[in-house]
Amino acid sequence: MAQIGIYEKALPKGISWDERLKLTSELGFDFIEMSIDETDERLSRLEMTDEEIEGIRESCKKYNVRINSICLSGHRRFPFGSENLEKREKADELLDKAIILAHKLSISIIQIAGYDVYYEPKSMLSRELFIEGLKKGLKKASQYGIILSIEIMDDPFMSSIEKFLEIKAQIASPFLQVYPDLGNLSAWPENNPARELEKGISSITSIHLKDTLAVSSTSEGKFKDVPFGDGCVDFVGLLSILHRLGYDGTFLIEMWSEKNEDFKDRINEAKDFLYPKLREAGYHV
């Protein structure tokens, strides 16, 4: 059976982890992906006490679900590639703490946002600093057996698996892998998503399922909140390629409905769209 999870930001924001994990189970998912984004509220999760962590672990056991991965997008605010030394040091600190948290929660994958910088100008130096920060983080990750999986992004810096592989070729670590987002991968006109998956299959840990509107000469595209079926992603085609290539990793439905009262309806609509596509591609769900 395919392992399918839900992104934390699809569920209501102001609830406890016990409630969140219960909902994950009730909605029929195998796991949830935790968000540690750039807000102070979610960055504070890196300071969880052992008692809080044990409470989450107990809830995972109670509802028979797991936290499979951490989406560490806090590096948008504190990027590895920043010219500001304090921000780079903060980026190192965030990753170090995320590795320890993942270890204590038995989470094996930390998704790294593929941004050298987000709010600053890009340069050859920002790329070099990103690689330097990633290499430092991998030393600690490898000590705890945690995989750092770089997401293919809504940003030219990491818009393809090929760009990831260029960096991976310079870092000899089995703990550095890639986390493709089928929506982001499909939105960039220079990409052939099928060939991208074929090139990177041996490094893929997880797949984000999301629809997008393509970038073009007249449009910046849209990488978020595109209803499934309204975008440019050929789900059956890409999922069929993954099945042919023997991909048996996890699938994560990425949605942002944490502020919507009808979040359950939206999630079930996404399942009604995606699950038949997964079955058509050969996956059992």
Coordinates of C-alpha atoms in Angstrom, one line a residue:
M1 CA 0.0 0.0 0.0
A2 CA 1.2 3.5 -0.8
Q3 CA 2.0 5.6 2.3
I4 CA 0.1 8.9 2.0
G5 CA 0.3 11.8 4.4
I6 CA -1.0 15.3 4.8
Y7 CA 0.8 18.6 5.3
E8 CA 0.3 20.1 8.8
K9 CA -0.9 23.4 7.2
A10 CA -3.9 21.6 5.7
L11 CA -5.2 21.1 9.3
P12 CA -6.5 23.8 11.7
K13 CA -3.7 25.9 13.1
G14 CA -4.8 26.5 16.7
I15 CA -5.0 22.9 17.9
S16 CA -2.9 20.7 20.0
W17 CA -0.6 18.0 18.6
D18 CA -2.9 15.4 20.1
E19 CA -5.9 16.8 18.2
R20 CA -3.7 17.2 15.0
L21 CA -2.6 13.6 15.1
K22 CA -6.1 12.4 15.8
L23 CA -7.4 14.3 12.8
T24 CA -4.6 12.8 10.7
S25 CA -5.8 9.3 11.6
E26 CA -9.5 10.1 11.2
L27 CA -8.9 11.5 7.7
G28 CA -7.3 8.2 6.8
F29 CA -3.6 9.3 6.4
D30 CA -0.6 7.3 7.4
F31 CA 1.4 10.3 8.6
I32 CA 1.7 14.1 8.8
E33 CA 4.5 16.5 7.9
M34 CA 5.4 19.0 10.6
S35 CA 6.0 22.6 9.7
I36 CA 8.8 24.6 11.2
D37 CA 8.5 27.8 9.2
E38 CA 9.9 31.3 9.5
T39 CA 7.3 32.5 12.1
D40 CA 8.4 32.8 15.7
E41 CA 5.5 30.5 16.7
R42 CA 6.6 27.6 14.7
L43 CA 10.4 28.2 15.2
S44 CA 9.7 27.9 18.9
R45 CA 9.1 24.2 18.3
L46 CA 12.8 23.8 18.1
E47 CA 12.8 24.5 21.9
M48 CA 10.3 21.7 22.8
T49 CA 10.9 20.1 26.2
D50 CA 11.4 16.4 26.5
E51 CA 8.0 16.3 28.2
E52 CA 6.3 17.9 25.2
I53 CA 8.1 15.6 22.9
E54 CA 7.1 12.5 24.9
G55 CA 3.5 13.7 24.7
I56 CA 3.6 13.8 20.9
R57 CA 5.2 10.4 20.8
E58 CA 2.4 9.0 23.0
S59 CA -0.2 10.6 20.7
C60 CA 1.4 9.0 17.7
K61 CA 1.1 5.6 19.3
K62 CA -2.4 6.2 20.4
Y63 CA -3.7 7.1 16.9
N64 CA -1.3 4.8 15.0
V65 CA 0.1 7.6 12.9
R66 CA 3.6 9.2 12.7
I67 CA 5.3 12.4 11.9
N68 CA 7.3 11.3 8.9
S69 CA 9.2 14.5 8.1
I70 CA 9.8 18.1 9.1
C71 CA 9.4 20.9 6.6
L72 CA 12.1 23.3 7.7
S73 CA 11.2 26.4 5.8
G74 CA 12.5 28.7 8.5
H75 CA 15.6 29.1 6.4
R76 CA 13.7 31.5 4.2
R77 CA 14.1 34.0 7.0
F78 CA 17.6 32.8 8.0
P79 CA 19.2 31.5 4.8
F80 CA 22.5 29.6 4.5
G81 CA 23.4 31.9 1.6
S82 CA 23.0 35.2 3.4
E83 CA 25.8 37.7 3.3
N84 CA 24.9 38.5 6.9
L85 CA 27.0 36.3 9.2
E86 CA 24.5 36.4 12.0
K87 CA 21.8 35.0 9.7
R88 CA 24.1 32.3 8.5
E89 CA 24.9 31.3 12.1
K90 CA 21.2 31.3 12.9
A91 CA 20.6 29.0 9.9
D92 CA 23.2 26.6 11.2
E93 CA 21.6 26.7 14.7
L94 CA 18.1 26.1 13.3
L95 CA 19.2 23.0 11.4
D96 CA 21.2 21.7 14.4
K97 CA 18.1 22.0 16.6
A98 CA 15.9 20.5 14.0
I99 CA 18.2 17.4 13.7
I100 CA 18.0 16.9 17.5
L101 CA 14.2 17.3 17.5
A102 CA 13.8 14.9 14.6
H103 CA 16.0 12.4 16.4
K104 CA 13.9 12.6 19.6
L105 CA 10.6 12.3 17.6
S106 CA 12.0 9.3 15.5
I107 CA 11.6 11.4 12.3
S108 CA 14.0 10.3 9.6
I109 CA 13.7 13.2 7.0
I110 CA 14.1 16.9 7.3
Q111 CA 13.0 18.7 4.2
I112 CA 15.4 21.6 3.4
A113 CA 14.0 24.5 1.4
G114 CA 16.0 24.8 -1.8
Y115 CA 16.7 28.6 -1.4
D116 CA 20.2 30.0 -1.3
V117 CA 18.5 33.2 -0.2
Y118 CA 14.9 34.4 -0.3
Y119 CA 14.7 38.0 0.7
E120 CA 18.1 39.0 -0.5
P121 CA 19.8 39.3 -4.0
K122 CA 21.2 36.1 -5.4
S123 CA 24.8 35.8 -6.4
M124 CA 27.5 33.3 -7.0
L125 CA 28.5 33.9 -3.3
S126 CA 25.0 33.1 -2.0
R127 CA 25.2 29.7 -3.9
E128 CA 28.6 29.0 -2.4
L129 CA 27.5 29.9 1.1
F130 CA 24.4 27.7 0.7
I131 CA 26.6 24.7 -0.2
E132 CA 28.9 25.5 2.7
G133 CA 26.0 25.6 5.2
L134 CA 24.5 22.4 3.8
K135 CA 27.8 20.6 4.2
K136 CA 28.1 21.7 7.8
G137 CA 24.6 20.5 8.6
L138 CA 25.2 17.1 7.0
K139 CA 28.0 16.4 9.4
K140 CA 25.5 16.5 12.3
A141 CA 22.7 14.9 10.4
S142 CA 24.9 11.9 9.5
Q143 CA 25.7 11.4 13.2
Y144 CA 22.0 11.0 14.0
G145 CA 21.0 9.1 10.8
I146 CA 18.8 12.0 9.6
I147 CA 18.3 12.5 5.9
L148 CA 18.4 16.1 4.6
S149 CA 16.1 16.1 1.6
I150 CA 16.1 19.3 -0.5
E151 CA 12.8 20.3 -2.0
I152 CA 12.4 21.3 -5.6
M153 CA 11.1 24.8 -5.3
D154 CA 9.1 27.8 -6.6
D155 CA 12.5 29.5 -7.0
P156 CA 15.1 29.4 -9.9
F157 CA 17.9 28.4 -7.5
M158 CA 16.5 24.9 -7.0
S159 CA 13.8 24.6 -9.8
S160 CA 14.9 21.1 -11.0
I161 CA 16.3 17.8 -9.9
E162 CA 19.2 18.4 -12.3
K163 CA 20.2 21.5 -10.2
F164 CA 20.1 19.4 -7.1
L165 CA 22.2 16.7 -8.6
E166 CA 24.9 19.3 -9.5
I167 CA 25.2 20.1 -5.8
K168 CA 25.0 16.5 -4.7
A169 CA 27.9 15.6 -7.0
Q170 CA 30.0 17.9 -4.8
I171 CA 28.9 16.5 -1.5
A172 CA 29.6 12.8 -1.0
S173 CA 26.9 12.0 1.6
P174 CA 24.1 9.4 1.5
F175 CA 22.3 11.7 3.9
L176 CA 21.7 14.3 1.2
Q177 CA 18.7 13.5 -1.0
V178 CA 15.9 15.2 -2.9
Y179 CA 12.2 15.8 -2.2
P180 CA 10.5 16.7 -5.5
D181 CA 7.3 18.6 -5.6
L182 CA 5.4 17.5 -8.7
G183 CA 3.7 20.9 -9.0
N184 CA 7.0 22.9 -8.7
L185 CA 8.7 20.5 -11.1
S186 CA 6.0 20.9 -13.7
A187 CA 5.6 24.7 -13.5
W188 CA 9.1 25.6 -14.9
P189 CA 9.0 25.6 -18.7
E190 CA 12.6 24.6 -19.0
N191 CA 11.9 21.3 -17.2
N192 CA 10.9 18.0 -18.7
P193 CA 9.3 16.6 -15.4
A194 CA 9.4 13.0 -16.7
R195 CA 13.2 13.1 -17.4
E196 CA 13.8 14.9 -14.2
L197 CA 12.3 12.1 -12.2
E198 CA 14.2 9.5 -14.2
K199 CA 17.5 11.4 -13.6
G200 CA 16.9 11.7 -9.8
I201 CA 15.1 8.5 -8.9
S202 CA 17.9 7.0 -6.9
S203 CA 18.0 10.1 -4.7
I204 CA 14.2 10.7 -4.1
T205 CA 13.0 10.2 -0.5
S206 CA 9.5 11.7 -0.8
I207 CA 7.0 13.3 -3.2
H208 CA 4.9 16.3 -2.7
L209 CA 1.5 16.2 -4.5
K210 CA 0.4 19.7 -5.5
D211 CA -1.0 21.4 -8.6
T212 CA 0.5 24.6 -10.0
L213 CA 0.0 27.1 -12.9
A214 CA 3.0 27.2 -15.3
V215 CA 5.5 30.0 -15.6
S216 CA 5.4 31.6 -19.0
S217 CA 6.5 34.7 -20.9
T218 CA 3.3 36.3 -19.8
S219 CA 2.8 34.8 -16.3
E220 CA 4.9 34.3 -13.2
G221 CA 3.0 31.1 -12.6
K222 CA 1.2 30.1 -9.4
F223 CA 2.8 27.7 -6.9
K224 CA 0.3 27.7 -4.1
D225 CA -3.4 27.2 -3.6
V226 CA -4.2 25.9 -7.1
P227 CA -7.1 23.5 -6.9
F228 CA -6.2 20.0 -8.0
G229 CA -7.1 19.5 -11.6
D230 CA -6.9 23.3 -12.5
G231 CA -3.2 23.4 -13.0
C232 CA -0.5 22.1 -15.3
V233 CA 0.5 18.8 -13.6
D234 CA 0.1 15.6 -15.5
F235 CA -0.5 13.5 -12.3
V236 CA -1.2 10.2 -14.0
G237 CA 1.8 10.5 -16.3
L238 CA 4.3 11.4 -13.6
L239 CA 2.9 8.9 -11.1
S240 CA 3.1 6.2 -13.7
I241 CA 6.8 7.1 -14.4
L242 CA 7.5 6.9 -10.6
H243 CA 5.7 3.5 -10.5
R244 CA 7.7 2.2 -13.5
L245 CA 10.9 3.4 -11.8
G246 CA 10.1 1.4 -8.7
Y247 CA 9.4 4.4 -6.4
D248 CA 7.9 3.1 -3.1
G249 CA 8.5 6.1 -1.0
T250 CA 5.9 8.4 0.6
F251 CA 3.4 10.8 -1.0
L252 CA 2.5 14.0 0.8
I253 CA -0.6 16.0 -0.1
E254 CA 0.5 19.6 0.2
M255 CA -2.3 22.0 1.0
W256 CA -2.9 25.3 2.9
S257 CA -6.3 25.1 4.4
E258 CA -5.5 25.7 8.1
K259 CA -7.6 28.9 8.1
N260 CA -10.6 27.3 6.3
E261 CA -13.6 26.0 8.3
D262 CA -14.3 23.6 5.5
F263 CA -10.8 22.1 5.6
K264 CA -12.1 18.5 5.8
D265 CA -14.2 19.0 2.7
R266 CA -11.2 20.4 0.9
I267 CA -8.9 17.6 2.0
N268 CA -11.5 15.0 0.9
E269 CA -11.9 16.7 -2.5
A270 CA -8.1 16.4 -2.9
K271 CA -8.2 12.7 -2.0
D272 CA -11.1 12.1 -4.4
F273 CA -9.0 13.7 -7.1
L274 CA -5.6 12.1 -6.3
Y275 CA -6.4 8.6 -5.2
P276 CA -7.9 7.5 -8.5
K277 CA -4.8 9.0 -10.2
L278 CA -2.5 7.0 -7.9
R279 CA -4.5 3.8 -8.7
E280 CA -4.4 4.4 -12.4
A281 CA -0.6 4.8 -12.2
G282 CA -0.4 1.4 -10.5
Y283 CA -0.3 2.3 -6.8
H284 CA -2.5 0.6 -4.2
V285 CA -4.3 3.1 -2.0

